[in-house]
């Protein structure tokens, strides 16, 4: 059981470049989300989705785009990378149907550096 | 609005000593509370959670936490620290019926030999 899979694990971008961070889960979870982790700031929510075709903004959405065409996949797009987007990005998923199981499952993270 | 405060961004304990990591939350309705652990270069792993019922929650690796509504706290403890406990620990809260986690800023635990 793979859980939540993120690719790539590491990425270096030049300012202005665009790229997509991939996230896939095989647990049939309805809820998926993207966080960025910066030193001393914990994890901050970028975007989230409660199901295919439904997305919404989190705490720090600017400069990022998401879509959810399938239950399994939730890619995060950086439209024009900036040095301020240097961070570690985590994708997470959880079940909405089973309210007793509120645990969020996290991917291994993508370490992004924008130069 | 919900918020989570973790007191102490860095905590050092000797091997075998008590581990106490503090978490206070702010919520206008009963929250769900979580502790996650992050080992270097890894994702977050659930240690334990409180949703309803018993206020003392036991998790993996000998950790436990107690939900104290009157103190709005959910402190994480372990009676005897082990070198392998060195990691960063995050407290998080969601409201029942919602799915968005609010994370604290994390506490990095160092275990001294």
Short mmCIF file of N, CA, C and O in Angstrom, two decimals, chain A residues 6-114:
data_model
loop_
_atom_site.label_atom_id
_atom_site.label_comp_id
_atom_site.label_asym_id
_atom_site.label_seq_id
_atom_site.Cartn_x
_atom_site.Cartn_y
_atom_site.Cartn_z
N UNK A 6 4.60 11.55 -3.55
CA UNK A 6 4.93 12.85 -4.12
C UNK A 6 6.14 12.72 -5.03
O UNK A 6 7.11 12.04 -4.70
N UNK A 7 6.08 13.41 -6.15
CA UNK A 7 7.24 13.51 -7.03
C UNK A 7 7.35 14.93 -7.57
O UNK A 7 6.32 15.59 -7.77
N UNK A 8 8.57 15.42 -7.81
CA UNK A 8 9.85 14.81 -7.45
C UNK A 8 10.16 15.00 -5.97
O UNK A 8 9.43 15.70 -5.26
N UNK A 9 11.24 14.42 -5.50
CA UNK A 9 11.67 14.62 -4.11
C UNK A 9 12.49 15.90 -3.97
O UNK A 9 12.46 16.55 -2.93
N UNK A 10 13.22 16.24 -5.00
CA UNK A 10 14.04 17.45 -5.00
C UNK A 10 13.87 18.16 -6.34
O UNK A 10 13.71 17.50 -7.37
N UNK A 11 13.93 19.48 -6.32
CA UNK A 11 13.83 20.24 -7.56
C UNK A 11 14.49 21.59 -7.37
O UNK A 11 14.29 22.24 -6.33
N UNK A 12 15.26 22.00 -8.36
CA UNK A 12 15.83 23.35 -8.40
C UNK A 12 15.25 24.06 -9.61
O UNK A 12 15.30 23.52 -10.73
N UNK A 13 14.70 25.23 -9.41
CA UNK A 13 14.11 26.02 -10.49
C UNK A 13 14.79 27.38 -10.57
O UNK A 13 15.28 27.90 -9.56
N UNK A 14 14.76 27.94 -11.75
CA UNK A 14 15.19 29.32 -11.90
C UNK A 14 13.97 30.22 -11.73
O UNK A 14 12.83 29.83 -12.04
N UNK A 15 14.21 31.42 -11.26
CA UNK A 15 13.12 32.39 -11.10
C UNK A 15 12.38 32.55 -12.42
O UNK A 15 13.00 32.72 -13.48
N UNK A 16 11.06 32.48 -12.33
CA UNK A 16 10.23 32.64 -13.52
C UNK A 16 9.81 31.34 -14.17
O UNK A 16 8.86 31.31 -14.96
N UNK A 17 10.49 30.25 -13.86
CA UNK A 17 10.10 28.97 -14.44
C UNK A 17 8.82 28.46 -13.79
O UNK A 17 8.48 28.85 -12.66
N UNK A 18 8.14 27.59 -14.51
CA UNK A 18 6.95 26.96 -13.95
C UNK A 18 7.21 25.47 -13.80
O UNK A 18 8.09 24.92 -14.46
N UNK A 19 6.47 24.86 -12.90
CA UNK A 19 6.57 23.42 -12.75
C UNK A 19 5.35 22.90 -11.99
O UNK A 19 4.61 23.67 -11.39
N UNK A 20 5.18 21.59 -12.04
CA UNK A 20 4.08 20.94 -11.35
C UNK A 20 4.63 19.91 -10.37
O UNK A 20 5.44 19.06 -10.75
N UNK A 21 4.19 20.00 -9.13
CA UNK A 21 4.50 18.99 -8.13
C UNK A 21 3.36 17.98 -8.15
O UNK A 21 2.19 18.35 -8.04
N UNK A 22 3.73 16.72 -8.24
CA UNK A 22 2.72 15.69 -8.35
C UNK A 22 2.41 15.08 -6.99
O UNK A 22 3.28 14.94 -6.12
N UNK A 23 1.15 14.73 -6.79
CA UNK A 23 0.71 14.03 -5.58
C UNK A 23 -0.35 13.02 -5.96
O UNK A 23 -1.33 13.38 -6.63
N UNK A 24 -0.17 11.79 -5.50
CA UNK A 24 -1.15 10.74 -5.77
C UNK A 24 -1.36 9.92 -4.51
O UNK A 24 -0.41 9.65 -3.77
N UNK A 25 -2.62 9.54 -4.28
CA UNK A 25 -2.92 8.68 -3.13
C UNK A 25 -3.78 7.50 -3.60
O UNK A 25 -4.60 7.66 -4.49
N UNK A 26 -3.59 6.38 -2.93
CA UNK A 26 -4.29 5.16 -3.35
C UNK A 26 -5.23 4.66 -2.26
O UNK A 26 -5.54 3.47 -2.18
N UNK A 27 -5.69 5.57 -1.39
CA UNK A 27 -6.56 5.19 -0.28
C UNK A 27 -8.00 5.62 -0.50
O UNK A 27 -8.83 5.52 0.40
N UNK A 28 -8.29 6.13 -1.68
CA UNK A 28 -9.65 6.58 -2.03
C UNK A 28 -10.13 7.70 -1.09
O UNK A 28 -11.33 7.79 -0.79
N UNK A 29 -9.19 8.53 -0.64
CA UNK A 29 -9.55 9.63 0.24
C UNK A 29 -10.17 10.77 -0.55
O UNK A 29 -9.69 11.12 -1.63
N UNK A 30 -11.18 11.38 0.05
CA UNK A 30 -11.83 12.50 -0.62
C UNK A 30 -11.02 13.79 -0.44
O UNK A 30 -10.93 14.62 -1.33
N UNK A 31 -10.47 13.96 0.74
CA UNK A 31 -9.82 15.23 1.07
C UNK A 31 -8.32 15.15 0.78
O UNK A 31 -7.64 14.22 1.22
N UNK A 32 -7.82 16.11 0.03
CA UNK A 32 -6.40 16.23 -0.24
C UNK A 32 -5.99 17.68 -0.08
O UNK A 32 -6.79 18.60 -0.28
N UNK A 33 -4.74 17.87 0.31
CA UNK A 33 -4.28 19.22 0.60
C UNK A 33 -2.79 19.34 0.34
O UNK A 33 -2.07 18.35 0.30
N UNK A 34 -2.36 20.59 0.15
CA UNK A 34 -0.95 20.92 -0.01
C UNK A 34 -0.54 21.90 1.07
O UNK A 34 -1.24 22.88 1.35
N UNK A 35 0.63 21.62 1.68
CA UNK A 35 1.21 22.49 2.68
C UNK A 35 2.63 22.85 2.25
O UNK A 35 3.30 22.11 1.55
N UNK A 36 3.08 23.99 2.74
CA UNK A 36 4.49 24.29 2.65
C UNK A 36 5.04 24.41 4.07
O UNK A 36 4.35 24.88 5.00
N UNK A 37 6.27 23.93 4.23
CA UNK A 37 6.92 23.95 5.53
C UNK A 37 8.15 24.83 5.48
O UNK A 37 9.06 24.58 4.68
N UNK A 38 8.17 25.84 6.30
CA UNK A 38 9.30 26.76 6.38
C UNK A 38 9.77 26.82 7.83
O UNK A 38 8.96 26.73 8.76
N UNK A 39 11.07 26.99 8.04
CA UNK A 39 11.62 26.99 9.41
C UNK A 39 10.90 27.98 10.31
O UNK A 39 10.73 29.15 9.97
N UNK A 40 10.49 27.49 11.49
CA UNK A 40 9.86 28.35 12.48
C UNK A 40 8.43 28.72 12.18
O UNK A 40 7.81 29.47 12.95
N UNK A 41 7.88 28.20 11.08
CA UNK A 41 6.51 28.58 10.71
C UNK A 41 5.57 27.40 10.65
O UNK A 41 4.39 27.55 10.30
N UNK A 42 6.05 26.23 10.95
CA UNK A 42 5.18 25.06 10.90
C UNK A 42 4.75 24.74 9.48
O UNK A 42 5.46 25.04 8.51
N UNK A 43 3.58 24.16 9.34
CA UNK A 43 3.02 23.85 8.03
C UNK A 43 1.87 24.81 7.74
O UNK A 43 0.98 24.98 8.57
N UNK A 44 1.92 25.40 6.57
CA UNK A 44 0.86 26.33 6.19
C UNK A 44 0.12 25.79 4.97
O UNK A 44 0.73 25.35 4.00
N UNK A 45 -1.21 25.86 5.05
CA UNK A 45 -2.07 25.29 4.02
C UNK A 45 -2.07 26.18 2.78
O UNK A 45 -2.35 27.38 2.86
N UNK A 46 -1.81 25.57 1.62
CA UNK A 46 -1.78 26.31 0.36
C UNK A 46 -3.13 26.20 -0.34
O UNK A 46 -3.80 27.20 -0.60
N UNK A 47 -3.52 24.99 -0.69
CA UNK A 47 -4.80 24.70 -1.32
C UNK A 47 -5.30 23.36 -0.81
O UNK A 47 -4.51 22.53 -0.36
N UNK A 48 -6.60 23.16 -0.94
CA UNK A 48 -7.16 21.87 -0.56
C UNK A 48 -8.33 21.52 -1.46
O UNK A 48 -8.84 22.37 -2.21
N UNK A 49 -8.73 20.25 -1.38
CA UNK A 49 -9.83 19.75 -2.21
C UNK A 49 -10.63 18.72 -1.42
O UNK A 49 -10.05 17.87 -0.74
N UNK A 50 -11.94 18.80 -1.52
CA UNK A 50 -12.80 17.83 -0.82
C UNK A 50 -13.36 16.78 -1.78
O UNK A 50 -14.17 15.95 -1.38
N UNK A 51 -12.92 16.82 -3.02
CA UNK A 51 -13.34 15.81 -3.98
C UNK A 51 -13.01 16.25 -5.38
O UNK A 51 -12.64 17.41 -5.62
N UNK A 52 -13.16 15.33 -6.32
CA UNK A 52 -12.86 15.64 -7.72
C UNK A 52 -13.69 16.82 -8.19
O UNK A 52 -14.89 16.89 -7.95
N UNK A 53 -13.02 17.78 -8.81
CA UNK A 53 -13.68 18.96 -9.34
C UNK A 53 -13.89 20.08 -8.34
O UNK A 53 -14.41 21.15 -8.69
N UNK A 54 -13.49 19.87 -7.08
CA UNK A 54 -13.72 20.87 -6.03
C UNK A 54 -12.39 21.23 -5.37
O UNK A 54 -11.72 20.37 -4.79
N UNK A 55 -12.01 22.50 -5.49
CA UNK A 55 -10.79 22.96 -4.82
C UNK A 55 -11.07 24.29 -4.14
O UNK A 55 -12.03 24.99 -4.49
N UNK A 56 -10.22 24.63 -3.19
CA UNK A 56 -10.38 25.90 -2.49
C UNK A 56 -9.02 26.35 -1.97
O UNK A 56 -8.08 25.56 -1.86
N UNK A 57 -8.95 27.65 -1.65
CA UNK A 57 -7.69 28.23 -1.20
C UNK A 57 -7.50 28.02 0.28
O UNK A 57 -8.44 28.02 1.07
N UNK A 58 -6.23 27.89 0.66
CA UNK A 58 -5.88 27.82 2.06
C UNK A 58 -5.33 29.15 2.53
O UNK A 58 -5.75 30.22 2.08
N UNK A 59 -4.36 29.06 3.39
CA UNK A 59 -3.79 30.25 4.04
C UNK A 59 -2.85 31.04 3.13
O UNK A 59 -2.80 32.27 3.18
N UNK A 60 -2.09 30.33 2.28
CA UNK A 60 -1.06 30.98 1.45
C UNK A 60 -1.17 30.54 0.00
O UNK A 60 -0.26 29.90 -0.53
N UNK A 61 -2.23 30.90 -0.72
CA UNK A 61 -2.46 30.36 -2.07
C UNK A 61 -1.75 31.10 -3.20
O UNK A 61 -1.64 30.56 -4.31
N UNK A 62 -1.27 32.32 -2.94
CA UNK A 62 -0.76 33.14 -4.03
C UNK A 62 0.46 32.52 -4.69
O UNK A 62 1.41 32.12 -4.03
N UNK A 63 0.41 32.46 -6.03
CA UNK A 63 1.51 31.90 -6.80
C UNK A 63 1.38 30.42 -7.08
O UNK A 63 2.25 29.84 -7.73
N UNK A 64 0.30 29.84 -6.61
CA UNK A 64 0.08 28.40 -6.78
C UNK A 64 -1.30 28.15 -7.39
O UNK A 64 -2.25 28.90 -7.12
N UNK A 65 -1.37 27.06 -8.15
CA UNK A 65 -2.63 26.66 -8.75
C UNK A 65 -2.83 25.16 -8.55
O UNK A 65 -1.84 24.40 -8.51
N UNK A 66 -4.08 24.74 -8.39
CA UNK A 66 -4.35 23.31 -8.24
C UNK A 66 -5.55 22.94 -9.09
O UNK A 66 -6.35 23.79 -9.49
N UNK A 67 -5.68 21.64 -9.32
CA UNK A 67 -6.87 21.09 -9.95
C UNK A 67 -7.05 19.68 -9.40
O UNK A 67 -6.11 19.08 -8.89
N UNK A 68 -8.25 19.17 -9.49
CA UNK A 68 -8.52 17.82 -9.00
C UNK A 68 -9.47 17.14 -10.00
O UNK A 68 -10.68 17.21 -9.88
N UNK A 69 -8.89 16.50 -10.99
CA UNK A 69 -9.71 15.85 -12.01
C UNK A 69 -10.07 14.41 -11.61
O UNK A 69 -11.05 13.86 -12.12
N UNK A 70 -9.30 13.81 -10.73
CA UNK A 70 -9.59 12.46 -10.25
C UNK A 70 -9.49 12.43 -8.73
O UNK A 70 -8.90 13.33 -8.12
N UNK A 71 -10.03 11.40 -8.12
CA UNK A 71 -9.90 11.24 -6.67
C UNK A 71 -8.45 11.06 -6.26
O UNK A 71 -8.02 11.54 -5.21
N UNK A 72 -7.68 10.38 -7.12
CA UNK A 72 -6.33 9.98 -6.74
C UNK A 72 -5.29 11.09 -6.80
O UNK A 72 -4.33 11.10 -6.04
N UNK A 73 -5.45 12.02 -7.74
CA UNK A 73 -4.37 12.97 -8.04
C UNK A 73 -4.71 14.40 -7.66
O UNK A 73 -5.83 14.87 -7.89
N UNK A 74 -3.70 15.11 -7.17
CA UNK A 74 -3.91 16.51 -6.77
C UNK A 74 -2.61 17.27 -7.03
O UNK A 74 -1.83 17.55 -6.12
N UNK A 75 -2.34 17.64 -8.27
CA UNK A 75 -1.10 18.33 -8.59
C UNK A 75 -1.10 19.80 -8.16
O UNK A 75 -2.15 20.46 -8.17
N UNK A 76 0.07 20.29 -7.81
CA UNK A 76 0.27 21.69 -7.42
C UNK A 76 1.16 22.35 -8.46
O UNK A 76 2.26 21.89 -8.72
N UNK A 77 0.67 23.43 -9.04
CA UNK A 77 1.43 24.12 -10.09
C UNK A 77 1.98 25.44 -9.57
O UNK A 77 1.25 26.23 -8.97
N UNK A 78 3.26 25.64 -9.83
CA UNK A 78 3.87 26.94 -9.59
C UNK A 78 3.90 27.65 -10.93
O UNK A 78 4.50 27.18 -11.90
N UNK A 79 3.24 28.78 -11.02
CA UNK A 79 3.03 29.44 -12.30
C UNK A 79 4.29 30.17 -12.77
O UNK A 79 4.64 30.11 -13.95
N UNK A 80 4.95 30.87 -11.87
CA UNK A 80 6.18 31.61 -12.18
C UNK A 80 6.99 31.64 -10.90
O UNK A 80 6.75 32.48 -10.03
N UNK A 81 7.92 30.72 -10.78
CA UNK A 81 8.60 30.51 -9.50
C UNK A 81 9.35 31.75 -9.03
O UNK A 81 9.98 32.47 -9.83
N UNK A 82 9.30 31.96 -7.71
CA UNK A 82 10.01 33.07 -7.07
C UNK A 82 10.85 32.50 -5.93
O UNK A 82 10.49 31.47 -5.35
N UNK A 83 11.94 33.17 -5.57
CA UNK A 83 12.76 32.68 -4.45
C UNK A 83 11.96 32.48 -3.17
O UNK A 83 12.30 31.60 -2.37
N UNK A 84 10.90 33.27 -2.96
CA UNK A 84 10.08 33.12 -1.76
C UNK A 84 9.33 31.79 -1.72
O UNK A 84 8.78 31.41 -0.67
N UNK A 85 9.31 31.08 -2.83
CA UNK A 85 8.66 29.78 -2.87
C UNK A 85 9.62 28.63 -2.57
O UNK A 85 9.22 27.46 -2.61
N UNK A 86 10.85 28.97 -2.26
CA UNK A 86 11.79 27.95 -1.78
C UNK A 86 11.26 27.41 -0.47
O UNK A 86 11.05 28.16 0.50
N UNK A 87 11.03 26.11 -0.42
CA UNK A 87 10.36 25.52 0.74
C UNK A 87 10.33 24.01 0.58
O UNK A 87 10.77 23.47 -0.44
N UNK A 88 9.79 23.35 1.59
CA UNK A 88 9.48 21.92 1.48
C UNK A 88 7.97 21.80 1.39
O UNK A 88 7.25 22.36 2.23
N UNK A 89 7.52 21.09 0.38
CA UNK A 89 6.08 20.98 0.13
C UNK A 89 5.60 19.58 0.48
O UNK A 89 6.20 18.58 0.09
N UNK A 90 4.49 19.55 1.20
CA UNK A 90 3.89 18.27 1.58
C UNK A 90 2.46 18.18 1.07
O UNK A 90 1.69 19.13 1.18
N UNK A 91 2.15 17.02 0.55
CA UNK A 91 0.78 16.68 0.17
C UNK A 91 0.22 15.77 1.25
O UNK A 91 0.95 14.93 1.81
N UNK A 92 -1.05 15.92 1.55
CA UNK A 92 -1.69 15.08 2.57
C UNK A 92 -3.08 14.69 2.10
O UNK A 92 -3.71 15.41 1.31
N UNK A 93 -3.56 13.55 2.59
CA UNK A 93 -4.93 13.13 2.27
C UNK A 93 -5.58 12.55 3.51
O UNK A 93 -4.90 12.07 4.42
N UNK A 94 -6.91 12.62 3.54
CA UNK A 94 -7.65 12.02 4.64
C UNK A 94 -9.05 11.68 4.17
O UNK A 94 -9.52 12.19 3.15
N UNK A 95 -9.70 10.83 4.95
CA UNK A 95 -11.05 10.40 4.60
C UNK A 95 -12.07 11.37 5.18
O UNK A 95 -11.95 11.80 6.32
N UNK A 96 -13.06 11.69 4.38
CA UNK A 96 -14.17 12.50 4.87
C UNK A 96 -15.32 11.60 5.31
O UNK A 96 -15.98 11.84 6.30
N UNK A 97 -15.50 10.50 4.57
CA UNK A 97 -16.63 9.60 4.86
C UNK A 97 -16.55 9.04 6.27
O UNK A 97 -17.53 9.01 6.99
N UNK A 98 -15.36 8.59 6.66
CA UNK A 98 -15.18 7.96 7.96
C UNK A 98 -14.72 9.01 8.96
O UNK A 98 -13.53 9.27 9.09
N UNK A 99 -15.65 9.61 9.65
CA UNK A 99 -15.32 10.71 10.54
C UNK A 99 -14.59 10.26 11.79
O UNK A 99 -14.05 11.06 12.53
N UNK A 100 -14.58 8.94 12.04
CA UNK A 100 -13.81 8.44 13.17
C UNK A 100 -12.34 8.39 12.82
O UNK A 100 -11.48 8.31 13.69
N UNK A 101 -12.06 8.38 11.54
CA UNK A 101 -10.66 8.27 11.11
C UNK A 101 -10.25 9.60 10.53
O UNK A 101 -10.32 9.82 9.32
N UNK A 102 -9.83 10.50 11.39
CA UNK A 102 -9.54 11.85 10.94
C UNK A 102 -8.07 12.05 10.63
O UNK A 102 -7.65 13.15 10.35
N UNK A 103 -7.30 10.98 10.69
CA UNK A 103 -5.86 11.09 10.48
C UNK A 103 -5.54 11.56 9.07
O UNK A 103 -6.13 11.09 8.10
N UNK A 104 -4.62 12.49 8.96
CA UNK A 104 -4.09 12.90 7.67
C UNK A 104 -2.83 12.10 7.38
O UNK A 104 -1.98 11.94 8.24
N UNK A 105 -2.74 11.60 6.16
CA UNK A 105 -1.57 10.85 5.72
C UNK A 105 -0.73 11.77 4.83
O UNK A 105 -1.27 12.38 3.91
N UNK A 106 0.56 11.82 5.12
CA UNK A 106 1.44 12.75 4.42
C UNK A 106 2.37 12.02 3.46
O UNK A 106 2.82 10.90 3.73
N UNK A 107 2.69 12.70 2.37
CA UNK A 107 3.75 12.24 1.50
C UNK A 107 5.11 12.56 2.11
O UNK A 107 5.20 13.17 3.17
N UNK A 108 6.17 12.15 1.40
CA UNK A 108 7.53 12.32 1.90
C UNK A 108 8.07 13.73 1.65
O UNK A 108 9.14 14.06 2.17
N UNK A 109 7.36 14.51 0.91
CA UNK A 109 7.78 15.89 0.71
C UNK A 109 8.56 16.12 -0.57
O UNK A 109 9.21 15.21 -1.09
N UNK A 110 8.49 17.35 -1.07
CA UNK A 110 9.30 17.80 -2.20
C UNK A 110 10.07 19.02 -1.74
O UNK A 110 9.48 20.01 -1.30
N UNK A 111 11.39 18.92 -1.82
CA UNK A 111 12.24 20.04 -1.42
C UNK A 111 12.53 20.89 -2.65
O UNK A 111 13.21 20.43 -3.57
N UNK A 112 12.00 22.10 -2.69
CA UNK A 112 12.11 22.98 -3.85
C UNK A 112 13.00 24.17 -3.53
O UNK A 112 12.82 24.84 -2.51
N UNK A 113 13.94 24.41 -4.42
CA UNK A 113 14.80 25.58 -4.31
C UNK A 113 14.63 26.41 -5.56
O UNK A 113 14.75 25.89 -6.68
N UNK A 114 14.36 27.71 -5.38
CA UNK A 114 14.23 28.63 -6.51
C UNK A 114 15.40 29.61 -6.46
O UNK A 114 15.58 30.31 -5.46
#
